[in-house]
Amino acid sequence: MRILVCFKVTPDFEALREADWVAGAAHGVETRYVRRILNCFDESALEMALRLSDTLAGRGVTVGLGALSVGGREAEPYLKTLHALGYERAARVHSEASLDFAPAVIAALIAGYVRRVDHSDLVMLGCRSGPGDSGTVPFLVAETLGWPCLTQVIEVEPLPDDRVRVACMVDDGILRVTLRLPCVLAVGNAVVSHLRVPTLTDRLARRNKRIDVFRAADLGVDIAAELRRETCVLAGLEGIHRARQGVIIGGATPREKARVLFDSHLKSMIEKL
Amino acid sequence: MHLSREAIVEGVQRIVGPEDVITDEEVLRESSHDRFRLYEDVHGVYTQPIPAAVAMARSTQQVAEVLTFANEHGINVVPRTGRTATEGGLETAVADSIVLDGSAMNQIIEIDTYNMQATCQCGVPLQVLEDRLREQGCTTGHSPQSKPVAQMGGLVATRSIGQFSTLYGGIEDMVVGLEAVFPDGTVTRIKNVPRRAAGPDIRHVIIGNEGALCYITEVTVKLFPYLPQNNVFLGYTLESMKTGFEILREVMVNGYRPSVARVYDPADAAFHFSHFAEEDQCVLLFMAEGPAGIAKATAEGIEAIVARHQECRKVDSEFIATWFNDLNWGPDKIAQEREEIRQTSNICRTTEISSDWGCINEIYENALRRVVNEIPDITMAGGHSSHSYINGTNMYFVYFYNVVDCEPEEEATKYHTPINRIICEETLLLGGSIVHHHGLGKARTPWVKDEYGSSYYILETLKRAFDPNGIMNKGTIIPK
């Protein structure tokens, strides 16, 4: 099994003040000044791949793990971290142009990398990357590669004969599917949400491993042409009204307050269940 | 004669009322420790003796009666308010302790914007006080990272310090007067005056006592005008901590008082500032505030000093302003951290020390070198200086490690305590202080005699005089 996990380094939107959520003339919300973090869904995918690798290693099977990011140098510290954690291959596709709201371009670059360079048979990535994201990249990657795609993946376990058993969140529960590789898995709200952390010793041992940097042309993609085909345009931004009403419950003692809470609020809610 | 657990509960119930005595087992377990045993807590492991009850005091009189009761019967009492302690100060070192919680004493008694002082009960969250003050154009000037959660009594009891300390000082510079209750039930009030020379400053018997001498029930703090419109932020990247310390020294020695003056080493900077600093760079940052003219002059003076150091590169000040907006820790970040620890077994710890300018860089380098070389499974080791004075500064060591091949209850012994030991040893060796602002708690008492030297006599005598039966937070400040 050869796994490629694609990830995006995103602004930490939680670090923005409410006043910062103003659509700029050209590029949406100003996020230059907040720190960068791993997209949370991609982070789940990266850790899930490591766990798949651990499981198979326990069965004597070696898994080739690779990581890919599309964007600027901000991905390199994360690629180094992934090297230290045991990812064999770490690469980024450099783009000078902003690829926000360009899912088809991102998908073309990922598919180009898989076909021309990496030859992986399992591609994992987050189901979306953050506010304003279309969530279509995994589908477009799968379509371009001609592979099946499962979304809202929360668990993966390896099976013999190049198959995986995948659990996905669906509207009315959890769907469990056995799938033969190759395939694309779009990771959703997985139980595993944090990437493990390498020690300084691990970092030192793998500090000289190379990060491969590709241009779009290396992968057979003409970004300018692809961008002309994109139909998504940021039309505007509108804040979500989050104000909620509150009631301060009276009562002299915690017992009295609990009684008021139960009688006036909880009882009717329970009866409706 | 020692009372049974049941008799202790009944005794406390008679004082504060049964409704305000919590004996739920889960609450008691969680009340047996603080953030020092975070890793154990995350894994639901509780190794400290379980208290008999958590008593919610609602008045000074109730505090006095509970302490009198405990004193008569030799029951250990652990005072607490916002529960943000990090050094084991809230651990119940003795079985069947009473955890005396003052968070229900949460009234702001007076905001006096003419005399520029505010009086509040011990359980007032700093955030609540600060929000009220800002509506009136004032601030306490106190802003620790724990501001959303920490409460006034605990902040004073632990000699807290905030992010704007270089201008406003630590809590000890802000406290005007106090009310505190001693173990025999004596209620003492220290009046609110600008200064007096009537003998020793007895506020300092109370400030920083960590619940080992008395229970703080009320505090009065100074107020300052709140003028955020004048804030000026400055940020720089640079190559070495040594230069960073030197610039901080020059700023202080030349008489400038920015509210914030910090230097981050590359490891810590990578954690906070990777969106504008390279991997191996330090980050130096300042905030100047106050009346417009002072803020402007302070910023200009700092810029002139930094300009003399060619390795410094200025960054867009909006990076620093934005970073400050997201610095404090509320319940949401605490919950996220717990989940991350549970999943990754990776935990962040800190140890803060201080020293004069002459040896701070040496302590920084020596301690970090030893931590990296002697402690296994370290994933990050670095730190920053965040509180400067005319004669020196602090160093806030920040380190992460993976907890490997050990049970949750062994984590402190395998990692945290040995790291504390290294940092304390290296600090003491060069004459610094082993604790800058978190308090000694119980975690750093092994080094308290070395910290105090011959002045330990004064500390020990205070303990004997005010708490002769040893009922106040046993094991805190004074080793068990």
Short mmCIF file of N, CA and C in Angstrom, two decimals, chain A residues 4 10 15-16 24 30 42 60 67 91 100 109-110 135 145 150 166 172 179 211 214 243 255 258 263:
data_model
loop_
_atom_site.label_atom_id
_atom_site.label_comp_id
_atom_site.label_asym_id
_atom_site.label_seq_id
_atom_site.Cartn_x
_atom_site.Cartn_y
_atom_site.Cartn_z
N LEU A 4 -0.85 8.55 0.01
CA LEU A 4 -0.51 9.97 -0.09
C LEU A 4 -1.56 10.76 0.69
N THR A 10 -3.53 26.52 6.74
CA THR A 10 -4.57 27.55 6.66
C THR A 10 -4.37 28.61 7.75
N ALA A 15 -8.35 32.82 15.51
CA ALA A 15 -7.56 33.93 16.06
C ALA A 15 -8.02 35.28 15.54
N LEU A 16 -8.95 35.26 14.57
CA LEU A 16 -9.45 36.52 14.03
C LEU A 16 -10.48 37.12 14.99
N GLY A 24 -12.52 41.93 1.96
CA GLY A 24 -11.67 42.89 1.27
C GLY A 24 -12.06 42.96 -0.19
N GLU A 30 -9.09 39.41 5.51
CA GLU A 30 -7.65 39.62 5.68
C GLU A 30 -7.13 38.65 6.74
N ASP A 42 -7.40 17.75 7.51
CA ASP A 42 -6.16 17.17 6.97
C ASP A 42 -5.31 16.59 8.10
N GLY A 60 3.81 -6.89 9.66
CA GLY A 60 4.97 -7.13 8.81
C GLY A 60 4.86 -6.53 7.43
N ALA A 67 3.38 12.84 1.83
CA ALA A 67 2.56 14.00 2.14
C ALA A 67 2.78 15.06 1.08
N ALA A 91 6.42 16.57 -0.12
CA ALA A 91 6.54 17.41 -1.32
C ALA A 91 5.54 18.56 -1.25
N ASP A 100 -6.91 30.26 -3.87
CA ASP A 100 -8.17 30.26 -3.11
C ASP A 100 -9.33 30.17 -4.10
N LEU A 109 -3.58 19.50 -9.79
CA LEU A 109 -2.19 19.39 -9.31
C LEU A 109 -2.00 18.10 -8.50
N ILE A 110 -2.96 17.81 -7.64
CA ILE A 110 -2.85 16.58 -6.84
C ILE A 110 -2.87 15.35 -7.75
N GLY A 135 -15.29 22.47 -0.63
CA GLY A 135 -15.39 21.05 -0.27
C GLY A 135 -15.43 20.12 -1.46
N LEU A 145 -8.74 11.18 -11.39
CA LEU A 145 -7.99 9.92 -11.37
C LEU A 145 -8.85 8.73 -11.82
N LEU A 150 -14.83 8.18 -1.09
CA LEU A 150 -15.74 8.15 0.06
C LEU A 150 -15.53 9.42 0.87
N VAL A 166 -13.74 1.08 5.62
CA VAL A 166 -13.86 2.51 5.90
C VAL A 166 -15.19 2.79 6.59
N ASP A 172 -27.96 9.35 8.72
CA ASP A 172 -28.66 8.61 9.77
C ASP A 172 -27.77 7.60 10.49
N LEU A 179 -13.57 -1.47 0.60
CA LEU A 179 -13.22 -0.85 -0.68
C LEU A 179 -11.89 -1.40 -1.15
N ILE A 211 12.83 17.79 0.88
CA ILE A 211 11.45 18.16 0.54
C ILE A 211 11.45 18.47 -0.95
N PHE A 214 7.77 21.02 -6.58
CA PHE A 214 7.37 20.90 -7.99
C PHE A 214 6.69 22.18 -8.45
N ALA A 243 -25.90 35.80 18.16
CA ALA A 243 -26.42 36.24 19.46
C ALA A 243 -27.52 35.29 19.94
N ARG A 255 -30.33 23.86 44.88
CA ARG A 255 -31.46 22.95 44.72
C ARG A 255 -32.66 23.68 44.10
N ALA A 258 -31.97 24.42 40.49
CA ALA A 258 -32.11 23.20 39.69
C ALA A 258 -33.58 22.89 39.44
N ASP A 263 -38.18 22.55 35.86
CA ASP A 263 -39.60 22.82 35.60
C ASP A 263 -39.82 23.72 34.40
#
